[in-house]
Amino acid sequence: MSPWKAARVGDPLSAVDTPALVLDLDAFERNLQRLATAVAGTKVRLRPHAKSHKCPEIARRQVALGAVGICCQKVGEAAVFVEAGIADVLVTNEVVGDAKLRQLAALARRARIGVLADHPQQVQALAAAAKAQDASLDVYVEVDVGANRCGVPPGEPAAQLARQIASSAGLRFAGLQCYHGPAQHMRTPQSRADAIAGACEAVRASVRACEAAGLRVERVTGAGTGSFVNELASGVFDELQAGSYVFMDRDYGDNQLGAGDIAFEHALFVRAMVMSRPTADRAVVDAGLKASSVDSGMPTVWQRPELRYAKASDEHGVIATPSQEALALGDAVLLVPGHCDPTVNLYDELICFRGDTVEAVWPIAARGALL
Amino acid sequence: MSPWKAARVGDPLSAVDTPALVLDLDAFERNLQRLATAVAGTKVRLRPHAKSHKCPEIARRQVALGAVGICCQKVGEAAVFVEAGIADVLVTNEVVGDAKLRQLAALARRARIGVLADHPQQVQALAAAAKAQDASLDVYVEVDVGANRCGVPPGEPAAQLARQIASSAGLRFAGLQCYHGPAQHMRTPQSRADAIAGACEAVRASVRACEAAGLRVERVTGAGTGSFVNELASGVFDELQAGSYVFMDRDYGDNQLGAGDIAFEHALFVRAMVMSRPTADRAVVDAGLKASSVDSGMPTVWQRPELRYAKASDEHGVIATPSQEALALGDAVLLVPGHCDPTVNLYDELICFRGDTVEAVWPIAARGALL
């Protein structure tokens, strides 16, 4: 880390050192409320994904607005959130390796902990880890509902693994994890609806197979920011795992919204400054790919459509400018990151502003929690 | 960070928790020695770039082998290295903004500090910052020698800025920064040679213009891991800034080497583990794009050419496998990152091994030093 801080509470936004990760609290709070409102009065619970924000202050606000708990992707993240007082954490991932299994079981003695499985060996290892610490783990069968990543095939394979879980001491068969990642980034509402319709067929086949095996499927969990309106309306999902909705990013902003979609606002930005202005058509800012992850493409320049962030190197961002007057040395811009999750993971603190003033600085406590 | 450590000194490599950033000390030490040997006996000095490793333990070893100091890209990085005892640091970047200029001038009271300029306003601001703290800064004119990023055009514009620096109290005109970034990643020796030949023309024109203005150009500094043999042989460069040579990455490994090139070894890896094995042609490891930066493409699987790291999501890496037997659940692999610099920036510690044993754990002290 730099040995000085980018900002302190009470600073004007214009004084925040760059590059810094800044959060527009008004937009963020509206985003939080929009999703909470969407699920209110339905049978569907909200368990937001904390891999997006890695920030206990945000998790607490999500729980205060009705979320049942959070999702994490890593045991190390779960440990940070349990330490911060979150009582119900689902690790939406398979967990392999002795050290991590020990940590997971230890967490399950302090909070309700869920985890996924898609292989019999994982279930055996989870059971052994739970037994060693006299802990109890909620285990979900991950079903491949179209993402082609992890998960057992739908139907009978899901039921077989569920049976193994249900018959393992220390483990509880908690339901099915049915997340369709690629659907989140399909650009048209129809393509997302089609993908989730396919996922729902896979869910139904899996639920039927479990029921035929005498197992009740207590919960079907999944969905993300791009597609959740479809899972919410499906009648087969019980829990939503959207995470990026709190921040939004350029990539999610590229999705076309349908009549049923909810428009979330860009709330997360990288504040950057022009440090070099070599030509009339090129300005260079101090935020490159170590400041705004480019895995999903370049950031955009907030409310400056005439400026195009054209190229990122490690510590430089080249902005194409229409004229010399468009941007001056020392000018600040707000960048909308291409992908919020890995961008947040580059920072230790989130500088929260309201209007023109820094209102809070929140630690990104699970930054770098890779294990 | 995760609340537990990936490894401790004395652990077998096979027990290092995953994902973790691991360094093969034997290969690393050979890389260090190779570049030190290449410059030994020449008039060219080595000032390795520390933006690649962000690790004081590595900087100390570079200086012990003859480096005059290090380069950094950020004032925040420079502060970490000065604090760690590095006495000569060149920030190879323009620095804009009051907070950073204050920090930079304060560092210049504790160590020899260089910085770049490519605009008269930067020179004025540097002079004001130096004066405010009675400090002295080495200022280099950055010349655009073909990278099309920062820098003044070669020739007279470089001399004009040099004159301004030389006549500013508190500033010393220290030379020319002439770095050609794109040349590092051109794949053939000839294309790199051609690019650096063009850069050398730009250097010569700039030196001539400075000398015509009565200014001695004490030092021409630049070059990176991909192209430095050309700058070294050019007769116009006095200092090399290569950084990635200590680690190497997949992208640099994709360069074809010519007769004069030096073959550095892959020394840096992400240790990852198979956490899901859903199909015979797909294994999923626990290292995705938050564990190995994909800005320069996917990692490769070390010494396993039959395995192809096909796709990264945030916390998953999908490896295409030729058969079920090729990789089992729980198997570990070493990944060669696509790009070492931003990958190192994702970790707090570098797990250093020799043979099969963890020999040291080095803090990546400047990780996240963005300011």
XYZ file of C-alpha atoms in Angstrom:
742
model
C 0.000 0.000 0.000
C 0.961 3.623 -0.361
C 2.019 4.957 3.028
C -0.468 7.821 2.847
C -4.240 7.813 2.429
C -6.111 8.848 -0.701
C -8.711 10.680 1.347
C -10.122 11.323 4.790
C -13.723 11.816 5.899
C -14.781 15.384 5.243
C -12.443 15.938 2.312
C -14.003 17.379 -0.822
C -14.214 14.804 -3.625
C -11.966 17.106 -5.642
C -9.151 16.520 -3.130
C -9.198 12.711 -3.266
C -5.751 11.535 -4.381
C -5.658 9.414 -7.529
C -6.200 6.746 -8.557
C -8.801 5.933 -5.927
C -11.894 3.757 -5.805
C -14.857 5.977 -5.003
C -18.485 5.133 -4.272
C -21.427 7.451 -4.881
C -23.458 6.695 -1.744
C -26.732 8.070 -3.099
C -26.606 5.848 -6.182
C -25.366 2.896 -4.112
C -28.216 3.224 -1.612
C -30.760 3.424 -4.422
C -29.294 0.246 -5.918
C -29.486 -1.541 -2.559
C -33.108 -0.486 -2.152
C -34.141 -1.410 -5.691
C -33.208 -5.056 -5.315
C -34.572 -5.276 -1.784
C -37.880 -3.898 -3.082
C -37.928 -6.307 -6.012
C -37.832 -9.375 -3.766
C -39.998 -7.964 -0.963
C -43.325 -9.765 -0.792
C -42.121 -12.699 -2.895
C -41.139 -16.125 -1.630
C -37.622 -15.501 -2.917
C -34.806 -14.595 -0.542
C -31.842 -12.418 -1.285
C -28.305 -13.611 -0.507
C -26.095 -11.071 -2.279
C -22.682 -12.073 -3.499
C -19.925 -10.429 -1.486
C -17.190 -11.366 -3.957
C -18.158 -8.142 -5.742
C -17.589 -5.786 -2.829
C -15.453 -7.707 -0.273
C -16.602 -5.096 2.212
C -18.278 -5.887 5.562
C -19.879 -2.424 5.738
C -21.786 -3.233 2.563
C -22.737 -6.739 3.713
C -24.191 -5.283 6.920
C -26.330 -2.866 4.909
C -27.562 -5.701 2.700
C -28.563 -7.795 5.718
C -30.222 -4.770 7.321
C -32.384 -4.461 4.195
C -33.528 -8.070 4.435
C -30.812 -10.245 2.909
C -30.624 -13.623 4.690
C -26.836 -13.544 4.577
C -24.219 -13.355 1.880
C -22.384 -15.480 -0.634
C -18.616 -15.711 -0.848
C -16.478 -17.439 -3.410
C -13.520 -18.274 -1.175
C -13.153 -19.676 2.339
C -10.770 -16.795 3.068
C -13.513 -14.307 2.162
C -16.023 -16.178 4.317
C -13.624 -15.977 7.258
C -13.417 -12.189 6.912
C -17.196 -11.791 6.831
C -17.848 -14.188 9.720
C -15.265 -12.261 11.752
C -17.201 -9.102 10.853
C -20.381 -10.583 12.274
C -22.224 -11.937 9.243
C -24.042 -14.990 10.598
C -24.978 -16.859 7.416
C -22.467 -17.337 4.616
C -22.678 -19.587 1.555
C -19.395 -20.332 -0.188
C -20.665 -20.744 -3.757
C -17.778 -22.945 -4.722
C -16.288 -26.361 -4.315
C -13.647 -26.445 -1.589
C -10.687 -28.775 -1.911
C -7.524 -29.023 0.193
C -6.926 -29.832 3.852
C -6.122 -26.314 5.073
C -9.219 -24.793 3.522
C -11.474 -27.617 4.729
C -10.179 -27.140 8.278
C -10.870 -23.407 8.087
C -14.320 -23.994 6.642
C -15.328 -26.411 9.382
C -13.991 -24.030 12.026
C -16.165 -21.245 10.588
C -19.195 -23.536 10.784
C -18.823 -23.545 14.552
C -19.248 -19.751 14.573
C -21.841 -19.150 11.825
C -24.160 -20.952 9.438
C -21.899 -22.016 6.589
C -22.893 -23.467 3.253
C -20.663 -24.895 0.534
C -21.055 -26.613 -2.825
C -20.155 -30.074 -4.066
C -20.117 -31.623 -7.515
C -18.111 -34.773 -6.802
C -18.351 -37.645 -4.281
C -14.780 -37.118 -3.065
C -15.601 -33.555 -2.046
C -18.526 -34.802 0.010
C -16.318 -37.342 1.786
C -13.731 -34.677 2.539
C -16.370 -32.221 3.783
C -17.822 -34.893 6.057
C -14.393 -35.721 7.456
C -13.646 -32.036 8.066
C -17.003 -31.485 9.762
C -16.534 -34.570 11.940
C -13.020 -33.545 12.992
C -14.383 -30.334 14.493
C -17.858 -31.546 15.451
C -19.285 -28.988 13.041
C -22.265 -29.041 10.706
C -22.131 -27.837 7.118
C -24.947 -27.031 4.702
C -23.968 -28.649 1.417
C -25.582 -27.739 -1.893
C -25.252 -29.818 -5.019
C -23.952 -27.643 -7.824
C -25.830 -28.424 -11.020
C -24.487 -27.352 -14.400
C -27.511 -25.484 -15.740
C -25.769 -24.209 -18.863
C -22.602 -22.457 -17.696
C -20.283 -25.343 -18.634
C -18.017 -24.671 -15.706
C -18.496 -26.671 -12.482
C -21.467 -28.807 -11.501
C -22.975 -32.220 -12.058
C -25.341 -32.749 -14.976
C -29.015 -32.076 -14.174
C -31.359 -34.851 -13.077
C -30.238 -38.163 -11.662
C -26.544 -37.196 -11.127
C -27.720 -34.351 -8.890
C -29.933 -36.716 -6.932
C -27.109 -39.229 -6.472
C -24.816 -36.630 -4.952
C -27.667 -35.270 -2.829
C -28.220 -38.778 -1.423
C -24.568 -39.018 -0.465
C -24.706 -35.654 1.293
C -27.942 -36.480 3.096
C -26.452 -39.708 4.421
C -23.192 -38.097 5.630
C -22.889 -37.270 9.313
C -22.099 -33.602 9.845
C -23.499 -32.573 6.465
C -26.983 -31.372 5.636
C -28.330 -31.514 2.072
C -29.360 -27.874 1.792
C -30.454 -27.640 -1.831
C -29.248 -26.987 -5.345
C -26.815 -24.329 -6.612
C -27.963 -23.462 -10.137
C -25.990 -20.456 -11.386
C -25.803 -19.591 -15.060
C -22.831 -17.224 -15.333
C -22.780 -16.566 -19.084
C -26.457 -15.556 -18.994
C -25.516 -12.491 -16.925
C -23.663 -10.946 -19.829
C -25.921 -11.822 -22.758
C -26.884 -8.486 -24.219
C -30.577 -8.872 -25.085
C -33.410 -9.563 -22.648
C -34.616 -12.397 -24.891
C -31.268 -14.197 -24.902
C -31.090 -13.946 -21.119
C -34.681 -15.151 -20.782
C -33.966 -18.102 -23.073
C -30.823 -19.050 -21.158
C -32.605 -18.950 -17.813
C -35.584 -20.865 -19.244
C -33.089 -23.583 -20.121
C -31.591 -23.389 -16.652
C -35.059 -23.746 -15.130
C -35.634 -26.947 -17.098
C -32.391 -28.287 -15.657
C -33.502 -27.262 -12.166
C -36.878 -28.970 -12.539
C -35.293 -32.189 -13.766
C -32.925 -32.138 -10.808
C -35.666 -31.423 -8.272
C -37.785 -34.252 -9.713
C -34.873 -36.670 -9.463
C -34.180 -35.657 -5.866
C -37.839 -36.019 -4.938
C -38.006 -39.402 -6.612
C -35.121 -40.360 -4.348
C -37.092 -39.215 -1.325
C -35.139 -36.018 -0.811
C -36.807 -32.682 -0.330
C -35.040 -29.824 -2.136
C -35.318 -27.112 0.443
C -33.724 -24.411 -1.651
C -32.717 -23.628 -5.216
C -30.195 -20.796 -5.212
C -28.491 -18.911 -8.020
C -28.874 -15.897 -10.348
C -26.801 -12.789 -10.822
C -27.239 -9.116 -11.602
C -27.770 -9.602 -15.337
C -30.442 -12.277 -15.265
C -32.103 -12.315 -11.837
C -35.484 -10.966 -12.958
C -35.873 -14.205 -14.862
C -34.971 -16.443 -11.915
C -37.158 -14.313 -9.648
C -40.189 -14.835 -11.909
C -39.449 -18.488 -12.629
C -41.178 -20.097 -9.706
C -38.296 -22.550 -9.310
C -35.640 -20.378 -7.662
C -35.861 -19.604 -3.939
C -32.789 -17.432 -3.507
C -30.903 -14.807 -5.562
C -27.135 -14.270 -5.462
C -26.753 -10.987 -7.349
C -23.687 -9.023 -6.302
C -22.666 -6.427 -8.875
C -26.019 -4.595 -8.601
C -24.644 -2.498 -5.740
C -21.948 -0.983 -7.983
C -22.698 -1.768 -11.624
C -19.897 -1.665 -14.160
C -19.410 -0.906 -17.834
C -19.957 -4.522 -18.820
C -23.312 -4.838 -17.038
C -24.207 -1.415 -18.387
C -23.807 -2.850 -21.890
C -26.768 -5.201 -21.298
C -29.940 -4.010 -23.013
C -32.772 -3.823 -20.494
C -36.190 -5.325 -21.102
C -39.547 -4.236 -19.718
C -39.108 -6.389 -16.612
C -35.507 -5.445 -15.878
C -34.427 -3.099 -13.124
C -32.091 -0.256 -14.027
C -29.274 -0.078 -11.524
C -26.986 2.948 -11.513
C -23.245 3.202 -11.863
C -22.187 3.901 -8.285
C -18.538 2.790 -8.348
C -15.813 4.768 -10.067
C -12.079 5.045 -10.291
C -11.111 8.658 -9.808
C -8.157 9.357 -12.081
C -6.111 12.387 -13.076
C -4.504 13.547 -16.304
C -0.759 13.325 -15.696
C 0.410 13.779 -19.286
C -1.137 15.629 -22.219
C 1.293 14.966 -25.046
C -0.946 15.669 -28.063
C -4.335 17.229 -28.781
C -5.854 13.810 -29.368
C -4.274 11.999 -26.417
C -4.427 12.477 -22.662
C -2.826 10.017 -20.260
C -4.397 9.361 -16.852
C -2.786 7.762 -13.819
C -5.151 4.777 -13.758
C -4.108 1.810 -15.861
C -4.858 -1.867 -15.566
C -3.606 -2.071 -11.974
C -6.280 0.502 -11.100
C -9.219 -0.709 -13.230
C -9.322 -4.331 -14.345
C -9.573 -4.700 -18.115
C -10.553 -8.401 -18.259
C -14.015 -7.355 -19.491
C -12.790 -4.468 -21.586
C -11.843 -0.850 -21.061
C -13.524 1.518 -18.620
C -15.602 4.411 -19.869
C -15.280 8.037 -18.800
C -18.303 8.977 -16.701
C -20.544 11.621 -18.236
C -17.903 12.474 -20.816
C -19.027 10.582 -23.934
C -16.615 12.590 -26.078
C -13.682 10.988 -24.246
C -12.700 7.385 -24.999
C -10.436 5.369 -22.717
C -8.559 3.709 -25.550
C -5.714 1.727 -24.011
C -4.491 0.569 -20.636
C -0.967 -0.289 -19.650
C 0.023 -1.153 -16.091
C -0.082 2.365 -14.675
C -1.226 4.486 -17.636
C -4.588 4.955 -19.272
C -4.614 6.562 -22.694
C -7.734 8.644 -23.355
C -8.547 9.649 -26.903
C -9.663 13.294 -26.894
C -11.432 15.292 -29.602
C -9.450 18.487 -28.971
C -6.787 20.090 -26.802
C -9.508 21.890 -24.856
C -11.350 18.691 -23.965
C -9.052 17.796 -21.079
C -6.180 19.582 -19.346
C -3.170 18.369 -17.416
C -4.321 17.873 -13.821
C -7.986 17.445 -14.715
C -9.766 14.625 -12.918
C -12.166 12.150 -14.457
C -14.299 9.348 -13.051
C -13.873 6.022 -14.809
C -16.600 3.378 -14.868
C -14.647 0.107 -14.523
C -15.138 -2.559 -17.174
C -15.643 -5.151 -14.425
C -16.300 -4.167 -10.832
C -15.293 -7.371 -8.980
C -11.603 -7.587 -9.903
C -11.298 -3.791 -9.787
C -12.487 -3.680 -6.170
C -9.911 -6.387 -5.416
C -7.128 -3.935 -6.370
C -7.930 -1.508 -3.535
C -7.703 -1.566 0.239
C -10.286 1.141 0.817
C -13.498 2.370 -0.690
C -13.825 6.163 -0.546
C -17.545 6.863 -0.078
C -18.856 10.261 -1.122
C -22.197 12.025 -1.051
C -22.546 15.016 -3.284
C -19.093 16.584 -3.252
C -17.886 15.343 0.118
C -16.199 12.186 1.393
C -18.607 10.769 3.962
C -16.878 7.511 4.874
C -13.869 5.341 4.098
C -14.705 1.636 4.230
C -12.032 -1.079 4.414
C -12.219 -3.644 1.626
C -11.421 -6.223 4.257
C -11.562 -9.295 2.019
C -9.338 -7.756 -0.672
C -6.802 -10.395 -1.653
C -8.560 -13.160 0.291
C -7.601 -15.710 -2.316
C -7.426 -18.899 -0.251
C -6.438 -10.909 3.047
C -7.237 -14.422 4.130
C -6.741 -14.715 7.884
C -4.371 -17.663 7.489
C -1.105 -17.995 5.580
C -0.630 -19.981 2.392
C 2.712 -21.326 3.627
C 5.437 -21.053 6.200
C 9.186 -21.435 5.839
C 10.111 -25.105 5.823
C 6.807 -26.308 4.379
C 7.033 -28.649 1.422
C 5.923 -26.996 -1.816
C 3.188 -29.617 -2.005
C 1.625 -28.197 1.164
C 1.373 -24.577 -0.030
C -2.287 -23.554 0.082
C -3.795 -22.403 -3.203
C -3.884 -20.154 -5.057
C -0.483 -18.802 -4.059
C 2.246 -16.868 -5.834
C 5.407 -18.962 -5.731
C 8.951 -18.152 -6.812
C 11.526 -20.732 -7.905
C 14.607 -19.265 -6.221
C 17.108 -21.154 -8.360
C 15.600 -19.879 -11.606
C 15.139 -16.394 -10.119
C 18.781 -16.185 -9.025
C 19.949 -17.303 -12.446
C 17.808 -14.589 -14.035
C 19.268 -11.956 -11.694
C 22.793 -13.086 -12.527
C 22.215 -13.236 -16.287
C 21.291 -9.574 -16.600
C 23.989 -8.473 -14.150
C 26.528 -10.370 -16.256
C 25.221 -8.861 -19.493
C 25.879 -5.288 -18.340
C 29.074 -5.990 -16.415
C 32.063 -4.423 -18.127
C 29.926 -2.134 -20.268
C 29.342 1.565 -19.687
C 25.650 0.822 -19.208
C 24.130 0.791 -15.735
C 21.252 -1.326 -14.564
C 18.281 0.254 -12.776
C 15.705 -2.538 -12.710
C 12.036 -1.710 -12.647
C 10.451 -2.561 -9.317
C 6.893 -2.164 -10.606
C 7.232 -5.817 -11.653
C 8.056 -7.234 -8.230
C 7.049 -4.559 -5.683
C 9.272 -6.443 -3.265
C 12.117 -4.848 -1.260
C 13.862 -8.219 -0.797
C 14.250 -8.436 -4.563
C 15.358 -4.824 -4.934
C 18.097 -5.417 -2.335
C 19.364 -8.419 -4.286
C 19.396 -6.388 -7.507
C 21.411 -3.609 -5.876
C 23.774 -6.168 -4.322
C 24.474 -7.456 -7.832
C 25.399 -4.006 -9.095
C 22.182 -2.172 -9.903
C 22.513 1.572 -9.225
C 19.037 1.684 -7.744
C 15.561 0.914 -8.964
C 12.747 2.373 -10.990
C 9.207 2.757 -9.697
C 6.103 3.835 -11.523
C 4.266 5.443 -8.607
C 5.296 7.773 -5.798
C 3.603 5.368 -3.382
C 5.874 2.569 -4.597
C 8.927 4.804 -4.273
C 7.956 5.577 -0.684
C 7.859 1.857 0.146
C 11.298 1.235 -1.351
C 12.927 4.292 0.234
C 11.527 3.167 3.578
C 13.107 -0.234 2.882
C 16.512 1.389 2.410
C 16.848 1.738 -1.364
C 18.878 4.920 -1.773
C 18.309 5.789 -5.449
C 14.845 5.608 -6.978
C 13.654 6.896 -10.337
C 9.900 7.333 -10.725
C 9.566 6.650 -14.455
C 6.410 8.674 -14.724
C 5.017 12.157 -14.713
C 3.720 13.146 -11.288
C 0.741 15.467 -11.002
C -1.285 16.489 -7.944
C -0.389 18.312 -4.732
C -0.395 15.324 -2.377
C 1.889 13.257 -4.563
C 4.262 16.156 -5.227
C 4.558 16.757 -1.476
C 5.335 13.092 -0.881
C 7.846 13.039 -3.725
C 9.740 16.060 -2.428
C 9.755 14.593 1.073
C 11.320 11.401 -0.296
C 14.002 13.464 -1.999
C 15.211 14.531 1.431
C 15.838 10.875 2.320
C 17.120 9.388 -0.957
C 18.146 10.324 -4.468
C 14.854 10.682 -6.322
C 14.311 11.078 -10.040
C 11.073 11.812 -11.875
C 9.950 12.521 -15.439
C 8.413 15.548 -17.117
C 6.859 16.068 -20.522
C 5.119 19.436 -19.958
C 6.218 22.849 -18.659
C 3.481 22.902 -15.995
C 4.865 19.712 -14.455
C 8.305 21.313 -14.218
C 6.861 24.373 -12.479
C 4.984 22.180 -10.023
C 8.034 20.011 -9.332
C 10.134 23.114 -8.688
C 7.523 24.507 -6.303
C 7.321 21.194 -4.443
C 11.111 20.936 -4.185
C 11.401 24.516 -2.960
C 8.687 24.058 -0.321
C 10.732 21.308 1.316
C 14.214 22.531 0.381
C 14.685 19.321 -1.580
C 16.436 18.535 -4.834
C 14.913 16.394 -7.568
C 16.534 14.780 -10.595
C 14.208 15.477 -13.505
C 14.386 13.584 -16.789
C 12.664 14.719 -19.946
C 10.474 11.934 -21.258
C 10.816 11.672 -25.019
C 8.275 9.792 -27.108
C 10.603 7.450 -28.988
C 7.811 5.459 -30.629
C 5.513 4.298 -27.846
C 2.846 6.948 -28.509
C 2.017 7.264 -24.844
C 3.661 10.027 -22.813
C 6.636 12.170 -23.752
C 7.567 15.206 -25.803
C 8.500 14.750 -29.459
C 12.210 14.106 -30.069
C 14.612 16.915 -30.844
C 13.971 20.569 -30.064
C 10.883 20.016 -27.832
C 13.034 17.837 -25.574
C 15.727 20.520 -25.436
C 13.179 23.226 -24.585
C 11.877 21.300 -21.603
C 15.426 20.411 -20.547
C 16.305 24.123 -20.529
C 13.352 24.859 -18.270
C 14.399 22.104 -15.864
C 18.032 23.197 -15.843
C 17.028 26.742 -14.982
C 14.647 25.757 -12.164
C 15.944 26.000 -8.607
C 15.647 22.665 -6.779
C 15.613 20.678 -10.021
C 18.509 19.079 -11.834
C 18.272 18.136 -15.521
C 19.324 14.511 -15.179
C 18.857 13.195 -18.701
C 16.331 11.668 -21.066
C 13.775 8.917 -20.448
C 13.433 7.032 -23.731
C 11.303 3.936 -23.184
C 9.675 2.095 -26.049
C 7.015 -0.074 -24.415
C 5.465 -1.744 -27.467
C 8.911 -2.915 -28.625
C 9.090 -5.212 -25.589
C 6.295 -7.396 -26.932
C 7.108 -7.510 -30.639
C 7.593 -11.168 -31.374
C 10.569 -11.280 -33.743
C 14.118 -10.092 -32.979
C 14.117 -8.078 -36.203
C 10.946 -6.158 -35.372
C 12.360 -5.320 -31.926
C 15.691 -4.306 -33.444
C 13.914 -2.064 -35.958
C 11.793 -0.429 -33.276
C 14.797 0.295 -31.060
C 16.793 1.542 -34.052
C 14.015 4.074 -34.564
C 14.066 4.932 -30.866
C 17.828 5.488 -31.067
C 17.349 7.977 -33.900
C 14.912 9.868 -31.688
C 17.411 9.773 -28.822
C 20.231 11.103 -30.985
C 18.088 13.950 -32.317
C 17.142 14.865 -28.759
C 20.716 14.714 -27.478
C 21.881 16.894 -30.379
C 19.178 19.456 -29.649
C 20.094 19.546 -25.962
C 23.787 19.919 -26.734
C 23.033 22.682 -29.208
C 21.274 24.420 -26.329
C 24.374 24.051 -24.195
C 23.000 21.232 -22.059
C 24.930 18.069 -21.392
C 22.754 14.924 -21.451
C 24.228 13.038 -18.554
C 22.089 9.959 -18.987
C 19.762 8.269 -21.453
C 17.632 5.712 -19.632
C 15.037 3.227 -20.857
C 14.638 -0.317 -22.187
C 12.723 -3.327 -20.903
C 13.049 -7.075 -20.733
C 11.961 -7.682 -24.326
C 14.259 -5.263 -26.114
C 17.178 -4.365 -23.819
C 19.875 -6.177 -25.798
C 19.253 -3.628 -28.522
C 19.505 -0.607 -26.210
C 22.559 -2.156 -24.549
C 24.340 -2.467 -27.892
C 23.148 0.877 -29.234
C 25.838 3.125 -27.820
C 23.226 5.762 -27.002
C 21.620 4.307 -23.882
C 23.387 4.573 -20.516
C 20.899 2.801 -18.276
C 18.505 -0.161 -18.574
C 15.152 -0.416 -16.794
C 14.236 -4.066 -17.360
C 11.980 -5.466 -14.656
C 10.172 -8.612 -15.743
C 13.424 -10.488 -16.360
C 13.481 -11.629 -12.741
C 10.218 -13.542 -13.160
C 9.359 -13.857 -16.854
C 5.769 -14.496 -17.872
C 3.886 -16.202 -20.658
C 3.744 -13.045 -22.744
C 7.505 -12.447 -22.656
C 7.981 -16.158 -23.256
C 6.081 -15.733 -26.519
C 8.881 -13.507 -27.878
C 11.148 -15.321 -30.330
C 14.761 -14.955 -29.252
C 17.534 -13.902 -31.597
C 21.219 -14.755 -31.471
C 21.955 -11.811 -29.171
C 19.035 -12.280 -26.811
C 19.332 -13.712 -23.324
C 16.999 -16.529 -22.370
C 15.471 -15.835 -18.979
C 13.587 -18.591 -17.206
C 10.057 -18.709 -15.893
C 10.596 -18.332 -12.159
C 7.193 -17.050 -11.028
C 4.123 -19.269 -10.854
C 0.652 -19.362 -9.448
C 0.189 -22.635 -7.632
C -3.394 -23.765 -8.187
C -5.475 -26.814 -7.373
C -8.196 -28.724 -9.206
C -11.365 -28.106 -7.213
C -13.880 -29.469 -9.711
C -13.560 -32.151 -12.389
C -16.972 -32.161 -14.034
C -16.128 -33.809 -17.372
C -13.242 -35.710 -18.944
C -12.315 -32.684 -21.028
C -12.645 -30.038 -18.322
C -10.930 -29.457 -14.988
C -11.554 -26.341 -12.931
C -8.772 -24.864 -10.798
C -9.088 -22.391 -7.936
C -7.090 -19.645 -9.689
C -9.097 -17.332 -11.909
C -8.512 -13.763 -12.998
C -8.183 -12.493 -9.414
C -5.227 -14.883 -9.041
C -3.506 -14.484 -12.428
C -4.085 -11.327 -14.443
C -5.425 -12.036 -17.929
C -4.823 -8.594 -19.478
C -2.115 -10.152 -21.673
C -3.905 -13.435 -22.184
C -4.344 -16.698 -20.348
C -1.660 -18.393 -18.248
C -0.109 -21.635 -19.383
C 0.260 -24.789 -17.317
C 3.922 -25.286 -16.469
C 5.499 -28.389 -17.980
C 2.086 -29.781 -18.913
C 1.718 -28.897 -22.608
C -1.239 -31.254 -22.923
C -3.251 -29.037 -20.565
C -4.681 -25.747 -21.827
C -5.926 -23.033 -19.466
C -8.892 -22.125 -21.630
C -10.969 -19.605 -19.680
C -10.760 -17.492 -16.560
C -13.619 -16.186 -14.501
C -13.114 -14.291 -11.252
C -12.228 -17.277 -9.081
C -12.271 -20.207 -11.534
C -9.844 -21.320 -14.198
C -11.138 -23.814 -16.730
C -8.441 -26.173 -18.011
C -9.107 -28.180 -21.144
C -7.847 -31.732 -20.573
C -7.240 -34.529 -23.097
C -8.588 -37.298 -20.839
C -10.021 -38.066 -17.433
C -6.631 -39.425 -16.357
C -4.781 -36.197 -17.220
C -5.752 -34.405 -14.022
C -7.554 -35.458 -10.845
C -9.573 -33.573 -8.281
C -7.084 -32.183 -5.766
C -4.134 -32.238 -8.165
C -1.942 -29.150 -8.111
C -0.545 -27.339 -11.138
C 1.798 -24.396 -11.549
C 0.489 -21.669 -13.834
C 2.783 -19.321 -15.744
C 0.950 -15.963 -15.547
C 0.154 -14.186 -18.794
C 1.592 -10.957 -17.333
C 3.714 -10.940 -14.208
C 3.364 -7.293 -13.079
C -0.394 -7.116 -12.435
C -0.383 -10.711 -11.151
C 2.185 -9.877 -8.460
C -0.021 -6.922 -7.491
C -2.793 -9.373 -6.506
C -0.751 -10.953 -3.700
C 0.582 -9.829 -0.350
C 3.328 -12.432 -0.146
C 5.718 -14.212 -2.424
C 6.299 -17.829 -1.383
C 9.921 -18.587 -2.311
C 10.889 -22.228 -2.797
C 14.066 -24.078 -3.623
C 13.651 -27.608 -4.877
C 10.620 -28.894 -2.992
C 10.828 -26.697 0.093
C 9.621 -23.216 1.009
C 12.784 -21.286 1.865
C 11.380 -17.804 2.450
C 8.203 -15.747 2.405
C 8.786 -12.192 1.146
C 6.261 -9.401 1.648
C 5.142 -7.725 -1.575
C 5.330 -4.476 0.325
C 4.349 -2.164 -2.534
C 1.322 -4.257 -3.541
C -1.552 -1.845 -4.090
C 0.677 1.240 -3.878
C -1.433 3.036 -6.454
C -0.929 6.667 -5.481
